């Protein structure tokens, strides 16, 4: 059922423009895990609603979601972090090809370190998008939280990880620890005293967390 819904929603999407299509194909050919198109469409809608000035992204890959968020709200600036050197370099090229180097600030490094140093710079973000190593989501969130303005939003992707997180069936041994961590994260997030959160079962599962104004 879920698969049929995903396929139906995907075929409803308008065709990708040239640069999107080229990035989607590149990611597919090189096994780069970019956001699926239905989830990306949803995140773009959220960005349009929020009209953010500053977005923080954890996990750039080749720059697809950063460019799509900017396409959704072209006056935003995006700070995005990627630790893999090859992907970082490819993102740099892709962002330059689109003429967006003035809007997208790409940082090469491990987000666990980069977020700690970003905290000291006084940066404040309207939106953060967490889409990196799933085992570290809670740490990414905790390090990001002080930089989110009151009323700001944190979007976490993959929180249902292929449906395993919600499934009562025994999880394949390879994913057991990851799934356990995501379950802990989801429960922690839903009970966070400064945020109201919802998990949306779209794509791989997206958590939308809105920080209180107090
Ligand atoms: N957001 C991208 C998109 O949709 O176009 C996809 C990001 S991909 C799912 C996750 C990326 O996060 C990978 O390229 C990986 O190298 C990077 N990553 C994982 N852990 C990281 C960390 N601790 N710091 C920085 N980057 C990390």
PDB file of C-alpha atoms in Angstrom, residues 12-171:
ATOM      1  CA  UNK A  12       1.813  13.138 -10.082  1.00  0.00           C
ATOM      2  CA  UNK A  13       4.858  15.415  -9.875  1.00  0.00           C
ATOM      3  CA  UNK A  14       5.498  17.729 -12.799  1.00  0.00           C
ATOM      4  CA  UNK A  15       8.583  16.792 -14.837  1.00  0.00           C
ATOM      5  CA  UNK A  16      11.894  17.968 -13.371  1.00  0.00           C
ATOM      6  CA  UNK A  17      13.572  20.915 -15.062  1.00  0.00           C
ATOM      7  CA  UNK A  18      16.942  20.351 -16.758  1.00  0.00           C
ATOM      8  CA  UNK A  19      19.337  20.896 -13.846  1.00  0.00           C
ATOM      9  CA  UNK A  20      17.185  18.941 -11.403  1.00  0.00           C
ATOM     10  CA  UNK A  21      16.920  16.040 -13.822  1.00  0.00           C
ATOM     11  CA  UNK A  22      20.640  16.041 -14.435  1.00  0.00           C
ATOM     12  CA  UNK A  23      21.355  15.962 -10.675  1.00  0.00           C
ATOM     13  CA  UNK A  24      18.770  13.235 -10.078  1.00  0.00           C
ATOM     14  CA  UNK A  25      20.404  11.135 -12.805  1.00  0.00           C
ATOM     15  CA  UNK A  26      23.911  11.801 -11.483  1.00  0.00           C
ATOM     16  CA  UNK A  27      22.856  10.754  -7.982  1.00  0.00           C
ATOM     17  CA  UNK A  28      21.188   7.634  -9.324  1.00  0.00           C
ATOM     18  CA  UNK A  29      24.197   6.602 -11.430  1.00  0.00           C
ATOM     19  CA  UNK A  30      26.673   7.203  -8.588  1.00  0.00           C
ATOM     20  CA  UNK A  31      24.519   5.865  -5.751  1.00  0.00           C
ATOM     21  CA  UNK A  32      24.419   9.228  -3.970  1.00  0.00           C
ATOM     22  CA  UNK A  33      21.452   9.180  -1.561  1.00  0.00           C
ATOM     23  CA  UNK A  34      19.711  12.471  -2.376  1.00  0.00           C
ATOM     24  CA  UNK A  35      16.216  13.190  -1.147  1.00  0.00           C
ATOM     25  CA  UNK A  36      13.429  11.478  -3.078  1.00  0.00           C
ATOM     26  CA  UNK A  37      11.411  13.818  -5.277  1.00  0.00           C
ATOM     27  CA  UNK A  38       8.125  13.551  -3.363  1.00  0.00           C
ATOM     28  CA  UNK A  39       9.792  14.397  -0.040  1.00  0.00           C
ATOM     29  CA  UNK A  40      11.746  17.175  -1.726  1.00  0.00           C
ATOM     30  CA  UNK A  41       8.533  18.662  -3.080  1.00  0.00           C
ATOM     31  CA  UNK A  42       7.085  18.600   0.440  1.00  0.00           C
ATOM     32  CA  UNK A  43      10.173  20.221   2.012  1.00  0.00           C
ATOM     33  CA  UNK A  44      10.086  22.882  -0.715  1.00  0.00           C
ATOM     34  CA  UNK A  45       6.475  23.653   0.249  1.00  0.00           C
ATOM     35  CA  UNK A  46       7.482  24.028   3.890  1.00  0.00           C
ATOM     36  CA  UNK A  47      10.271  26.400   2.853  1.00  0.00           C
ATOM     37  CA  UNK A  48       7.808  28.479   0.789  1.00  0.00           C
ATOM     38  CA  UNK A  49       5.483  28.715   3.811  1.00  0.00           C
ATOM     39  CA  UNK A  50       8.244  29.745   6.204  1.00  0.00           C
ATOM     40  CA  UNK A  51       9.921  32.271   3.868  1.00  0.00           C
ATOM     41  CA  UNK A  52      13.245  31.831   5.688  1.00  0.00           C
ATOM     42  CA  UNK A  53      16.164  34.225   5.588  1.00  0.00           C
ATOM     43  CA  UNK A  54      18.703  31.657   6.740  1.00  0.00           C
ATOM     44  CA  UNK A  55      18.657  27.875   6.342  1.00  0.00           C
ATOM     45  CA  UNK A  56      21.113  25.400   7.856  1.00  0.00           C
ATOM     46  CA  UNK A  57      21.532  22.033   6.150  1.00  0.00           C
ATOM     47  CA  UNK A  58      23.416  19.073   7.626  1.00  0.00           C
ATOM     48  CA  UNK A  59      24.339  16.677   4.792  1.00  0.00           C
ATOM     49  CA  UNK A  60      24.831  18.388   1.421  1.00  0.00           C
ATOM     50  CA  UNK A  61      25.783  15.370  -0.729  1.00  0.00           C
ATOM     51  CA  UNK A  62      26.082  16.928  -4.223  1.00  0.00           C
ATOM     52  CA  UNK A  63      23.980  20.002  -3.431  1.00  0.00           C
ATOM     53  CA  UNK A  64      20.607  18.798  -4.744  1.00  0.00           C
ATOM     54  CA  UNK A  65      18.421  19.631  -1.711  1.00  0.00           C
ATOM     55  CA  UNK A  66      20.275  22.916  -1.084  1.00  0.00           C
ATOM     56  CA  UNK A  67      19.598  24.039  -4.665  1.00  0.00           C
ATOM     57  CA  UNK A  68      15.987  22.856  -4.450  1.00  0.00           C
ATOM     58  CA  UNK A  69      15.380  24.748  -1.187  1.00  0.00           C
ATOM     59  CA  UNK A  70      16.894  27.851  -2.736  1.00  0.00           C
ATOM     60  CA  UNK A  71      14.736  27.386  -5.825  1.00  0.00           C
ATOM     61  CA  UNK A  72      11.703  27.279  -3.491  1.00  0.00           C
ATOM     62  CA  UNK A  73      12.731  30.511  -1.767  1.00  0.00           C
ATOM     63  CA  UNK A  74      15.395  32.317  -3.826  1.00  0.00           C
ATOM     64  CA  UNK A  75      16.156  35.132  -1.364  1.00  0.00           C
ATOM     65  CA  UNK A  76      17.257  32.729   1.390  1.00  0.00           C
ATOM     66  CA  UNK A  77      20.871  31.975   2.233  1.00  0.00           C
ATOM     67  CA  UNK A  78      21.856  28.399   2.954  1.00  0.00           C
ATOM     68  CA  UNK A  79      24.740  27.149   5.082  1.00  0.00           C
ATOM     69  CA  UNK A  80      25.316  23.482   4.274  1.00  0.00           C
ATOM     70  CA  UNK A  81      27.790  20.961   5.702  1.00  0.00           C
ATOM     71  CA  UNK A  82      29.275  17.888   3.991  1.00  0.00           C
ATOM     72  CA  UNK A  83      32.096  15.693   5.288  1.00  0.00           C
ATOM     73  CA  UNK A  84      32.758  13.585   2.184  1.00  0.00           C
ATOM     74  CA  UNK A  85      35.388  15.384   0.113  1.00  0.00           C
ATOM     75  CA  UNK A  86      34.307  14.033  -3.266  1.00  0.00           C
ATOM     76  CA  UNK A  87      30.677  15.006  -2.679  1.00  0.00           C
ATOM     77  CA  UNK A  88      31.697  18.370  -1.263  1.00  0.00           C
ATOM     78  CA  UNK A  89      33.718  19.107  -4.423  1.00  0.00           C
ATOM     79  CA  UNK A  90      30.873  17.979  -6.653  1.00  0.00           C
ATOM     80  CA  UNK A  91      28.411  20.162  -4.702  1.00  0.00           C
ATOM     81  CA  UNK A  92      30.781  23.098  -5.153  1.00  0.00           C
ATOM     82  CA  UNK A  93      30.740  22.570  -8.925  1.00  0.00           C
ATOM     83  CA  UNK A  94      26.971  22.122  -9.074  1.00  0.00           C
ATOM     84  CA  UNK A  95      26.313  25.245  -6.996  1.00  0.00           C
ATOM     85  CA  UNK A  96      28.702  27.268  -9.173  1.00  0.00           C
ATOM     86  CA  UNK A  97      27.057  25.943 -12.368  1.00  0.00           C
ATOM     87  CA  UNK A  98      23.759  27.361 -11.107  1.00  0.00           C
ATOM     88  CA  UNK A  99      25.404  30.693 -10.174  1.00  0.00           C
ATOM     89  CA  UNK A 100      24.408  30.297  -6.507  1.00  0.00           C
ATOM     90  CA  UNK A 101      27.763  30.589  -4.707  1.00  0.00           C
ATOM     91  CA  UNK A 102      26.649  33.881  -3.162  1.00  0.00           C
ATOM     92  CA  UNK A 103      23.548  32.224  -1.637  1.00  0.00           C
ATOM     93  CA  UNK A 104      24.842  28.781  -0.649  1.00  0.00           C
ATOM     94  CA  UNK A 105      27.717  28.675   1.820  1.00  0.00           C
ATOM     95  CA  UNK A 106      29.221  25.205   1.597  1.00  0.00           C
ATOM     96  CA  UNK A 107      31.340  23.927   4.493  1.00  0.00           C
ATOM     97  CA  UNK A 108      33.588  20.888   4.249  1.00  0.00           C
ATOM     98  CA  UNK A 109      33.825  19.011   7.547  1.00  0.00           C
ATOM     99  CA  UNK A 110      32.155  16.757  10.060  1.00  0.00           C
ATOM    100  CA  UNK A 111      28.945  18.446  11.211  1.00  0.00           C
ATOM    101  CA  UNK A 112      29.637  17.282  14.754  1.00  0.00           C
ATOM    102  CA  UNK A 113      32.649  19.668  14.785  1.00  0.00           C
ATOM    103  CA  UNK A 114      31.350  22.312  12.383  1.00  0.00           C
ATOM    104  CA  UNK A 115      28.141  22.863  14.395  1.00  0.00           C
ATOM    105  CA  UNK A 116      30.184  23.423  17.549  1.00  0.00           C
ATOM    106  CA  UNK A 117      32.231  26.140  15.848  1.00  0.00           C
ATOM    107  CA  UNK A 118      29.175  27.645  14.108  1.00  0.00           C
ATOM    108  CA  UNK A 119      27.611  28.128  17.561  1.00  0.00           C
ATOM    109  CA  UNK A 120      30.426  30.537  18.447  1.00  0.00           C
ATOM    110  CA  UNK A 121      29.834  32.735  15.380  1.00  0.00           C
ATOM    111  CA  UNK A 122      26.416  34.035  16.430  1.00  0.00           C
ATOM    112  CA  UNK A 123      24.621  32.553  13.389  1.00  0.00           C
ATOM    113  CA  UNK A 124      20.851  32.230  13.817  1.00  0.00           C
ATOM    114  CA  UNK A 125      18.728  30.110  11.454  1.00  0.00           C
ATOM    115  CA  UNK A 126      15.021  30.074  10.643  1.00  0.00           C
ATOM    116  CA  UNK A 127      15.132  26.488   9.406  1.00  0.00           C
ATOM    117  CA  UNK A 128      17.502  23.556   9.852  1.00  0.00           C
ATOM    118  CA  UNK A 129      17.349  20.480   7.643  1.00  0.00           C
ATOM    119  CA  UNK A 130      18.983  17.382   9.129  1.00  0.00           C
ATOM    120  CA  UNK A 131      19.847  14.805   6.454  1.00  0.00           C
ATOM    121  CA  UNK A 132      23.164  13.183   7.434  1.00  0.00           C
ATOM    122  CA  UNK A 133      24.342  10.157   9.477  1.00  0.00           C
ATOM    123  CA  UNK A 134      21.127   8.881  11.027  1.00  0.00           C
ATOM    124  CA  UNK A 135      22.848   7.527  14.139  1.00  0.00           C
ATOM    125  CA  UNK A 136      23.756  11.089  15.153  1.00  0.00           C
ATOM    126  CA  UNK A 137      20.418  12.845  14.695  1.00  0.00           C
ATOM    127  CA  UNK A 138      19.941  13.660  18.367  1.00  0.00           C
ATOM    128  CA  UNK A 139      23.438  15.177  18.616  1.00  0.00           C
ATOM    129  CA  UNK A 140      22.910  17.160  15.391  1.00  0.00           C
ATOM    130  CA  UNK A 141      19.627  18.452  16.791  1.00  0.00           C
ATOM    131  CA  UNK A 142      21.105  19.349  20.182  1.00  0.00           C
ATOM    132  CA  UNK A 143      24.001  21.218  18.572  1.00  0.00           C
ATOM    133  CA  UNK A 144      21.654  22.995  16.161  1.00  0.00           C
ATOM    134  CA  UNK A 145      18.979  23.956  18.708  1.00  0.00           C
ATOM    135  CA  UNK A 146      20.793  27.001  20.193  1.00  0.00           C
ATOM    136  CA  UNK A 147      21.063  28.464  16.665  1.00  0.00           C
ATOM    137  CA  UNK A 148      17.352  28.123  15.843  1.00  0.00           C
ATOM    138  CA  UNK A 149      15.328  31.266  16.397  1.00  0.00           C
ATOM    139  CA  UNK A 150      12.174  31.121  18.549  1.00  0.00           C
ATOM    140  CA  UNK A 151       9.379  29.905  16.237  1.00  0.00           C
ATOM    141  CA  UNK A 152      11.976  28.341  13.911  1.00  0.00           C
ATOM    142  CA  UNK A 153      11.694  24.904  12.315  1.00  0.00           C
ATOM    143  CA  UNK A 154      13.846  21.779  12.270  1.00  0.00           C
ATOM    144  CA  UNK A 155      13.180  19.202   9.543  1.00  0.00           C
ATOM    145  CA  UNK A 156      14.643  15.711  10.017  1.00  0.00           C
ATOM    146  CA  UNK A 157      14.597  13.311   7.062  1.00  0.00           C
ATOM    147  CA  UNK A 158      14.573   9.484   7.098  1.00  0.00           C
ATOM    148  CA  UNK A 159      13.042   9.177  10.583  1.00  0.00           C
ATOM    149  CA  UNK A 160      10.999   6.118   9.534  1.00  0.00           C
ATOM    150  CA  UNK A 161      13.953   4.558   7.667  1.00  0.00           C
ATOM    151  CA  UNK A 162      12.329   2.356   5.015  1.00  0.00           C
ATOM    152  CA  UNK A 163       9.369   1.770   7.355  1.00  0.00           C
ATOM    153  CA  UNK A 164      11.529  -0.342   9.711  1.00  0.00           C
ATOM    154  CA  UNK A 165      11.253   2.215  12.519  1.00  0.00           C
ATOM    155  CA  UNK A 166       7.469   1.720  12.702  1.00  0.00           C
ATOM    156  CA  UNK A 167       7.428  -1.986  11.911  1.00  0.00           C
ATOM    157  CA  UNK A 168       6.784  -4.629  14.549  1.00  0.00           C
ATOM    158  CA  UNK A 169       8.546  -7.232  12.449  1.00  0.00           C
ATOM    159  CA  UNK A 170      12.087  -8.208  13.316  1.00  0.00           C
ATOM    160  CA  UNK A 171      14.508  -5.788  11.680  1.00  0.00           C
TER     161      UNK A 171
END
